[in-house]
Amino acid sequence: METLGERIKKLRKEKGLTLQALAGEALTKGMLSLIENNKANPSMESLAYIAERLGVDRNELLEEVPTTELRHLLQDVELLYRKEMDDFEDAFDVIVQKIEPYAEKLPYRYESARLLELYSRCLYYANQPGWETSLSQAEEMYEGLHLMNNSADVHMFRAMLKFNEHQYADSLVMLQGSRKAFEERDVVLDSLKKLDFDFLEALLYLAIGEDAKAIGIMKKAVEYSKEHQIFYKINDLYRVMSFHSILNNDAESKDYYVGKLRLFAEFSEDKKIDMTLDLLEAHYQNSFTHDYGAAYEIVERFLASNSEDDAPQFYLEKGKALYGMGRLEEALPWLERHKISKFLHHPFDLSMNYEKDAYLALIHERLGNHDAAVQHAEMAKSNILPMPDLPYKKFILDVYEQIVQ
């Protein structure tokens, strides 16, 4: 880390100033040289004078880590973190390594709190110890700086850790408790944070089977978004409501929400929404209408214009479609390529992915590989039993009965 003298020298050179020019009338050139070479400590008056002539705040010179350095670090880390959450390429270890040298020497400011929060999240996702301490430090700093929206993010993250452990009811209690605590303190969170709370609360209600409450919250959130012209969570809200309509065999509602999503995709020019809609439609055709030909066309159209690595979830739908069309040997490698993401924790997501082993069981049985069929059927049953009673559960248990018994 830079010393005080090194920071002064670096800033002086960046400003194109000589020792004499920076020293001016209040300091001698020799004294300034001693300060820059860490052979003398400036008084507070001298430090204020130097800072003024350099055009920076005095506190920035005193900080062990300069603000500019912190800002550059935070920019780099934010980009890496967003990319990791989008693409899941295991950049968490890299982020930890970038922040770690600074973690014990961060000044009391927003950049430090955000770095500590990201450091904590990445330690958690990388299965490394110490994340709880860093998260508490970030929360304390946010609170002290009166950055309550950021503090709310920490609260939501803690609640969702229970969600990641599939303790959905406990997660909901924690989330609602945090929300109530902010309200009792008369903390006014911004509209985006309100929508974050709404969406997570709805997801958790769905996870514990309280569908009516979940849909009620999401509909109110959509109305709130329209009223305030905020489109922050519209994509997520319509996507979940579309999927919920599919699960309830409500084709009219499904078409309505999918239509809304397509309009929003066109408006926002977000190709990921189009990808989501293609995947949703292929899944609907495979698992609910059993129009395997239609599902296959959707998947092939997507794979023809995108890299296969862009959406591994399409592997599952292609395998299911090929199975339904009787092309068993072609279906097998596509199903085997499918992997469940480590970031999937909602019962809806898990249940639909657990279909994979049921289809593998059916294929192996028809190809005469009974032992392999039994193995996959038992795996599918073991995975699905803790899940709620969705259509996937009935399908998987029926396959198990068919093959094992």
Coordinates of C-alpha atoms in Angstrom, one line a residue:
M1 CA 0.0 0.0 0.0
E2 CA 1.2 3.6 -0.6
T3 CA 2.5 5.7 2.2
L4 CA 1.4 9.3 2.8
G5 CA 4.6 10.6 1.1
E6 CA 4.2 8.3 -1.9
R7 CA 0.6 9.4 -2.4
I8 CA 1.6 13.1 -2.3
K9 CA 4.5 12.5 -4.7
K10 CA 2.2 10.5 -7.1
L11 CA -0.5 13.2 -7.1
R12 CA 2.1 15.9 -7.6
K13 CA 3.5 14.2 -10.6
E14 CA 0.0 13.5 -12.0
K15 CA -0.7 17.3 -11.7
G16 CA 2.6 18.1 -13.5
L17 CA 3.9 20.1 -10.5
T18 CA 7.5 20.4 -9.4
L19 CA 8.5 20.3 -5.7
Q20 CA 8.9 24.0 -5.7
A21 CA 5.5 24.6 -7.3
L22 CA 3.7 22.4 -4.8
A23 CA 5.7 23.8 -1.9
G24 CA 4.6 27.4 -2.8
E25 CA 5.2 30.0 -0.1
A26 CA 4.0 28.0 3.0
L27 CA 6.6 25.1 2.7
T28 CA 10.2 24.8 1.6
K29 CA 11.2 22.6 -1.2
G30 CA 13.4 20.6 1.2
M31 CA 10.7 20.0 3.7
L32 CA 8.3 18.8 1.0
S33 CA 11.0 16.4 -0.3
L34 CA 11.4 15.0 3.2
I35 CA 7.6 14.5 3.5
E36 CA 7.5 12.7 0.1
N37 CA 10.3 10.4 1.0
N38 CA 8.7 9.6 4.4
K39 CA 11.5 11.2 6.4
A40 CA 9.2 13.8 7.9
N41 CA 5.5 14.0 8.9
P42 CA 3.5 17.1 7.9
S43 CA 1.5 19.0 10.5
M44 CA -2.3 19.0 10.0
E45 CA -2.0 22.6 8.7
S46 CA 0.7 21.6 6.2
L47 CA -1.3 18.6 5.2
A48 CA -4.4 20.8 4.5
Y49 CA -2.2 23.2 2.5
I50 CA -0.7 20.4 0.4
A51 CA -4.2 18.8 -0.2
E52 CA -5.6 22.2 -1.3
R53 CA -2.8 22.8 -3.8
L54 CA -3.3 19.2 -5.1
G55 CA -7.0 19.7 -5.4
V56 CA -8.0 16.8 -3.2
D57 CA -9.6 16.3 0.2
R58 CA -7.2 16.1 3.2
N59 CA -8.8 12.9 4.3
E60 CA -8.0 11.3 1.0
L61 CA -4.3 11.8 1.7
L62 CA -4.6 10.4 5.2
E63 CA -6.5 7.3 4.1
E64 CA -4.4 4.1 4.0
V65 CA -6.1 3.3 0.7
P66 CA -6.7 6.4 -1.5
T67 CA -10.3 7.0 -2.7
T68 CA -9.3 6.9 -6.4
E69 CA -7.7 3.5 -5.9
L70 CA -10.8 2.2 -4.1
R71 CA -13.0 3.4 -6.9
H72 CA -11.0 1.7 -9.6
L73 CA -11.0 -1.5 -7.6
L74 CA -14.7 -1.3 -7.0
Q75 CA -15.4 -0.7 -10.7
D76 CA -13.3 -3.8 -11.7
V77 CA -15.0 -6.0 -9.1
E78 CA -18.5 -4.9 -9.9
L79 CA -18.0 -5.8 -13.6
L80 CA -16.6 -9.2 -12.6
Y81 CA -19.4 -9.8 -10.2
R82 CA -22.2 -8.9 -12.6
K83 CA -20.6 -11.2 -15.3
E84 CA -20.3 -14.0 -12.8
M85 CA -23.9 -13.8 -11.8
D86 CA -25.0 -13.7 -15.4
D87 CA -22.7 -16.4 -16.8
F88 CA -21.7 -18.5 -13.8
E89 CA -18.0 -18.8 -14.8
D90 CA -16.6 -19.2 -11.3
A91 CA -15.1 -15.7 -11.0
F92 CA -15.8 -15.6 -7.3
D93 CA -12.3 -16.7 -6.4
V94 CA -10.8 -14.0 -8.6
I95 CA -12.9 -11.3 -6.9
V96 CA -11.9 -12.6 -3.5
Q97 CA -8.2 -12.4 -4.5
K98 CA -8.6 -8.8 -5.7
I99 CA -10.3 -7.5 -2.6
E100 CA -8.4 -9.6 0.0
P101 CA -5.3 -7.3 0.2
Y102 CA -7.5 -4.4 1.1
A103 CA -10.0 -6.0 3.4
E104 CA -8.3 -5.1 6.6
K105 CA -7.3 -1.6 5.6
L106 CA -10.5 -0.1 4.2
P107 CA -11.5 3.5 5.2
Y108 CA -14.9 4.4 6.4
R109 CA -16.8 5.2 3.2
Y110 CA -19.3 3.8 0.7
E111 CA -16.7 2.2 -1.6
S112 CA -15.3 0.2 1.4
A113 CA -18.7 -1.0 2.5
R114 CA -19.6 -2.2 -1.0
L115 CA -16.3 -3.9 -1.4
L116 CA -16.8 -5.7 1.9
E117 CA -20.3 -6.8 0.9
L118 CA -19.0 -8.2 -2.5
Y119 CA -16.1 -9.8 -0.7
S120 CA -18.5 -11.5 1.7
R121 CA -20.8 -12.7 -1.0
C122 CA -18.0 -14.1 -3.1
L123 CA -16.4 -15.8 -0.1
Y124 CA -19.8 -17.5 0.5
Y125 CA -20.3 -18.6 -3.1
A126 CA -16.7 -19.8 -3.2
N127 CA -17.3 -21.8 0.0
Q128 CA -14.5 -20.0 1.8
P129 CA -14.7 -19.0 5.5
G130 CA -15.0 -15.5 7.0
W131 CA -17.9 -14.2 4.9
E132 CA -20.1 -13.6 8.0
T133 CA -17.6 -11.2 9.5
S134 CA -17.2 -9.2 6.3
L135 CA -20.9 -9.0 5.8
S136 CA -21.5 -7.7 9.3
Q137 CA -18.7 -5.1 8.7
A138 CA -20.4 -4.0 5.5
E139 CA -23.8 -3.7 7.2
E140 CA -22.3 -1.7 10.1
M141 CA -20.6 0.7 7.7
Y142 CA -23.8 1.1 5.6
E143 CA -25.8 1.9 8.7
G144 CA -23.2 4.4 9.9
L145 CA -23.2 6.1 6.6
H146 CA -27.0 6.1 6.5
L147 CA -27.1 4.1 3.3
M148 CA -30.2 2.2 4.1
N149 CA -31.0 0.8 0.7
N150 CA -27.6 -0.9 0.8
S151 CA -28.3 -2.2 4.3
A152 CA -31.5 -3.6 3.0
D153 CA -29.6 -5.6 0.4
V154 CA -27.5 -7.2 3.2
H155 CA -30.7 -8.1 5.0
M156 CA -32.2 -9.7 1.8
F157 CA -28.9 -11.6 1.2
R158 CA -29.0 -13.1 4.7
A159 CA -32.6 -14.2 4.2
M160 CA -31.8 -15.8 0.9
L161 CA -29.1 -17.8 2.4
K162 CA -31.8 -19.8 4.1
F163 CA -33.5 -20.1 0.7
N164 CA -30.3 -21.5 -0.7
E165 CA -30.4 -24.2 2.0
H166 CA -34.0 -24.9 1.0
Q167 CA -35.3 -23.7 4.3
Y168 CA -38.0 -21.7 2.5
A169 CA -40.3 -20.9 5.5
D170 CA -37.4 -19.7 7.6
S171 CA -36.2 -17.5 4.7
L172 CA -39.6 -16.0 4.4
V173 CA -39.8 -15.2 8.2
M174 CA -36.4 -13.6 8.0
L175 CA -37.2 -11.5 5.0
Q176 CA -40.5 -10.3 6.5
G177 CA -38.8 -9.6 9.8
S178 CA -36.2 -7.4 8.1
R179 CA -38.9 -5.5 6.2
K180 CA -40.8 -4.9 9.3
A181 CA -37.7 -3.7 11.2
F182 CA -37.0 -1.1 8.5
E183 CA -40.7 0.1 8.7
E184 CA -40.6 0.4 12.5
R185 CA -37.4 2.5 12.3
D186 CA -39.3 4.8 9.8
V187 CA -36.6 4.0 7.2
V188 CA -37.8 5.0 3.7
L189 CA -36.4 2.6 1.1
D190 CA -36.5 3.6 -2.6
S191 CA -38.9 2.1 -5.1
L192 CA -36.4 -0.4 -6.5
K193 CA -35.8 -1.8 -3.0
K194 CA -39.5 -2.1 -2.4
L195 CA -39.8 -4.2 -5.6
D196 CA -36.9 -6.3 -4.6
F197 CA -38.6 -7.1 -1.3
D198 CA -42.0 -7.8 -3.1
F199 CA -40.4 -10.1 -5.6
L200 CA -38.5 -12.2 -3.1
E201 CA -41.4 -12.4 -0.8
A202 CA -43.6 -13.7 -3.7
L203 CA -41.0 -16.3 -4.6
L204 CA -40.8 -17.5 -1.1
Y205 CA -44.6 -17.8 -0.8
L206 CA -44.6 -19.9 -4.0
A207 CA -41.8 -22.1 -2.5
I208 CA -44.0 -22.9 0.5
G209 CA -47.2 -23.4 -1.5
E210 CA -48.9 -20.1 -0.7
D211 CA -49.6 -19.4 -4.4
A212 CA -52.5 -17.0 -3.8
K213 CA -50.5 -14.7 -1.6
A214 CA -47.6 -14.8 -4.1
I215 CA -49.7 -13.9 -7.1
G216 CA -51.4 -11.2 -5.1
I217 CA -48.1 -9.6 -4.3
M218 CA -46.8 -9.9 -7.8
K219 CA -49.9 -8.3 -9.3
K220 CA -49.7 -5.4 -6.9
A221 CA -46.0 -5.0 -7.8
V222 CA -46.8 -4.9 -11.5
E223 CA -49.4 -2.2 -10.8
Y224 CA -47.0 -0.2 -8.7
S225 CA -44.4 -0.4 -11.5
K226 CA -46.9 0.8 -14.0
E227 CA -48.1 3.6 -11.8
H228 CA -44.5 4.8 -11.1
Q229 CA -43.2 4.1 -14.6
I230 CA -40.6 1.7 -13.2
F231 CA -39.7 -1.4 -15.2
Y232 CA -37.0 -2.7 -12.9
K233 CA -38.7 -6.1 -12.0
I234 CA -41.3 -6.4 -14.8
N235 CA -39.3 -9.1 -16.6
D236 CA -39.0 -11.2 -13.5
L237 CA -42.6 -10.7 -12.4
Y238 CA -44.1 -11.6 -15.8
R239 CA -41.7 -14.6 -16.2
V240 CA -42.7 -16.1 -12.8
M241 CA -46.4 -15.5 -13.4
S242 CA -46.1 -17.1 -16.9
F243 CA -44.5 -20.2 -15.4
H244 CA -47.1 -20.3 -12.6
S245 CA -49.8 -20.3 -15.2
I246 CA -48.2 -23.2 -17.0
L247 CA -48.1 -25.2 -13.8
N248 CA -51.8 -24.6 -13.2
N249 CA -52.7 -25.5 -16.8
D250 CA -54.0 -21.9 -17.4
A251 CA -53.3 -21.4 -21.0
E252 CA -55.1 -18.1 -21.2
S253 CA -53.0 -16.5 -18.4
K254 CA -49.9 -18.1 -19.8
D255 CA -50.5 -16.5 -23.2
Y256 CA -51.3 -13.1 -21.6
Y257 CA -48.1 -13.0 -19.5
V258 CA -45.9 -14.3 -22.4
G259 CA -47.4 -11.6 -24.6
K260 CA -46.5 -9.0 -22.1
L261 CA -43.0 -10.4 -21.9
R262 CA -42.5 -10.3 -25.6
L263 CA -43.6 -6.7 -25.7
F264 CA -41.2 -5.9 -23.0
A265 CA -38.4 -7.8 -24.7
E266 CA -39.0 -5.7 -27.9
F267 CA -39.1 -2.5 -25.9
S268 CA -35.9 -3.2 -23.9
E269 CA -34.1 -5.1 -26.8
D270 CA -33.1 -7.7 -24.2
K271 CA -32.2 -10.9 -26.0
K272 CA -32.1 -12.8 -22.7
I273 CA -35.9 -12.4 -22.4
D274 CA -36.4 -13.9 -25.9
M275 CA -34.2 -16.8 -24.8
T276 CA -36.3 -17.3 -21.6
L277 CA -39.5 -17.2 -23.6
D278 CA -38.2 -19.8 -26.1
L279 CA -37.2 -22.0 -23.3
L280 CA -40.5 -21.6 -21.5
E281 CA -42.5 -22.4 -24.6
A282 CA -40.3 -25.5 -25.4
H283 CA -40.8 -26.7 -21.8
Y284 CA -44.6 -26.1 -22.1
Q285 CA -44.8 -28.1 -25.3
N286 CA -42.7 -30.9 -23.9
S287 CA -44.0 -31.4 -20.4
F288 CA -47.6 -30.1 -20.7
T289 CA -49.1 -30.4 -24.2
H290 CA -46.6 -33.1 -25.2
D291 CA -46.3 -31.6 -28.7
Y292 CA -42.7 -32.8 -29.0
G293 CA -42.3 -31.7 -32.6
A294 CA -43.2 -28.1 -31.7
A295 CA -40.8 -28.2 -28.8
Y296 CA -38.0 -29.6 -31.0
E297 CA -38.5 -26.8 -33.6
I298 CA -38.2 -24.2 -30.9
V299 CA -35.0 -25.7 -29.5
E300 CA -33.4 -26.2 -32.9
R301 CA -34.2 -22.6 -34.0
F302 CA -32.6 -21.3 -30.8
L303 CA -29.5 -23.5 -31.1
A304 CA -29.1 -22.6 -34.8
S305 CA -28.7 -18.9 -34.0
N306 CA -26.9 -19.2 -30.6
S307 CA -23.9 -20.9 -29.1
E308 CA -24.9 -24.1 -27.3
D309 CA -23.1 -22.9 -24.3
D310 CA -25.4 -19.9 -24.1
A311 CA -28.3 -21.9 -22.6
P312 CA -27.5 -25.4 -21.3
Q313 CA -31.1 -25.7 -20.2
F314 CA -32.0 -26.2 -23.8
Y315 CA -30.1 -29.6 -23.7
L316 CA -32.8 -31.0 -21.4
E317 CA -35.7 -29.8 -23.6
K318 CA -34.0 -31.1 -26.7
G319 CA -33.5 -34.5 -25.1
K320 CA -37.1 -34.6 -23.9
A321 CA -38.4 -33.7 -27.4
L322 CA -36.3 -36.3 -29.1
Y323 CA -37.5 -38.9 -26.6
G324 CA -41.1 -37.9 -27.3
M325 CA -40.4 -38.3 -31.1
G326 CA -39.1 -41.8 -30.5
R327 CA -35.5 -40.9 -31.3
L328 CA -34.1 -42.5 -28.2
E329 CA -30.4 -42.8 -29.0
E330 CA -30.3 -39.2 -30.2
A331 CA -32.0 -38.1 -27.0
L332 CA -29.6 -39.8 -24.6
P333 CA -26.4 -37.6 -25.1
W334 CA -28.5 -34.3 -24.9
L335 CA -30.0 -35.4 -21.6
E336 CA -26.6 -36.4 -20.3
R337 CA -25.1 -33.1 -21.2
H338 CA -27.6 -31.3 -19.0
K339 CA -26.3 -30.1 -15.6
I340 CA -28.3 -28.5 -12.9
S341 CA -26.9 -25.1 -12.0
K342 CA -25.5 -24.7 -8.5
F343 CA -27.5 -21.4 -8.4
L344 CA -30.9 -23.1 -8.7
H345 CA -32.7 -23.4 -5.4
H346 CA -36.4 -22.7 -6.0
P347 CA -38.7 -25.8 -5.9
F348 CA -40.1 -24.9 -9.3
D349 CA -36.7 -24.7 -10.9
L350 CA -35.4 -27.8 -9.2
S351 CA -38.5 -29.9 -9.9
M352 CA -38.5 -29.2 -13.6
N353 CA -34.8 -30.1 -13.8
Y354 CA -35.3 -33.3 -11.9
E355 CA -37.3 -34.6 -14.9
K356 CA -34.0 -35.3 -16.5
D357 CA -33.3 -38.6 -14.7
A358 CA -36.9 -39.8 -15.2
Y359 CA -36.5 -39.4 -19.0
L360 CA -33.1 -41.1 -18.8
A361 CA -34.7 -43.9 -16.9
L362 CA -37.4 -44.3 -19.6
I363 CA -34.8 -44.3 -22.4
H364 CA -32.5 -46.8 -20.8
E365 CA -35.5 -49.1 -20.1
R366 CA -36.6 -49.0 -23.7
L367 CA -33.0 -49.6 -24.9
G368 CA -32.8 -52.7 -22.6
N369 CA -30.5 -51.2 -20.0
H370 CA -32.7 -52.1 -17.0
D371 CA -30.1 -51.5 -14.3
A372 CA -29.3 -48.0 -15.6
A373 CA -33.0 -47.3 -15.8
V374 CA -33.5 -48.3 -12.2
Q375 CA -30.6 -46.2 -11.1
H376 CA -32.0 -43.0 -12.8
A377 CA -35.5 -43.7 -11.6
E378 CA -34.4 -44.0 -8.0
M379 CA -32.3 -40.8 -8.4
A380 CA -35.3 -38.9 -9.8
K381 CA -37.5 -40.1 -7.0
S382 CA -35.0 -39.2 -4.3
N383 CA -34.6 -35.7 -5.7
I384 CA -38.3 -35.0 -6.1
L385 CA -39.8 -36.3 -2.9
P386 CA -39.0 -33.2 -0.8
M387 CA -40.4 -31.0 -3.5
P388 CA -44.1 -29.7 -3.5
D389 CA -46.8 -31.5 -5.4
L390 CA -46.2 -30.1 -8.8
P391 CA -46.9 -32.0 -12.1
Y392 CA -43.2 -32.9 -12.3
K393 CA -43.6 -34.9 -9.0
K394 CA -46.4 -37.0 -10.4
F395 CA -44.6 -37.7 -13.6
I396 CA -41.4 -38.8 -11.8
L397 CA -43.1 -41.0 -9.3
D398 CA -45.2 -42.6 -12.2
V399 CA -41.9 -43.4 -14.0
Y400 CA -40.4 -44.9 -10.9
E401 CA -43.4 -47.1 -10.3
Q402 CA -43.3 -48.2 -14.0
I403 CA -39.7 -49.1 -14.0
V404 CA -38.8 -50.2 -10.5
Q405 CA -42.0 -52.0 -9.5

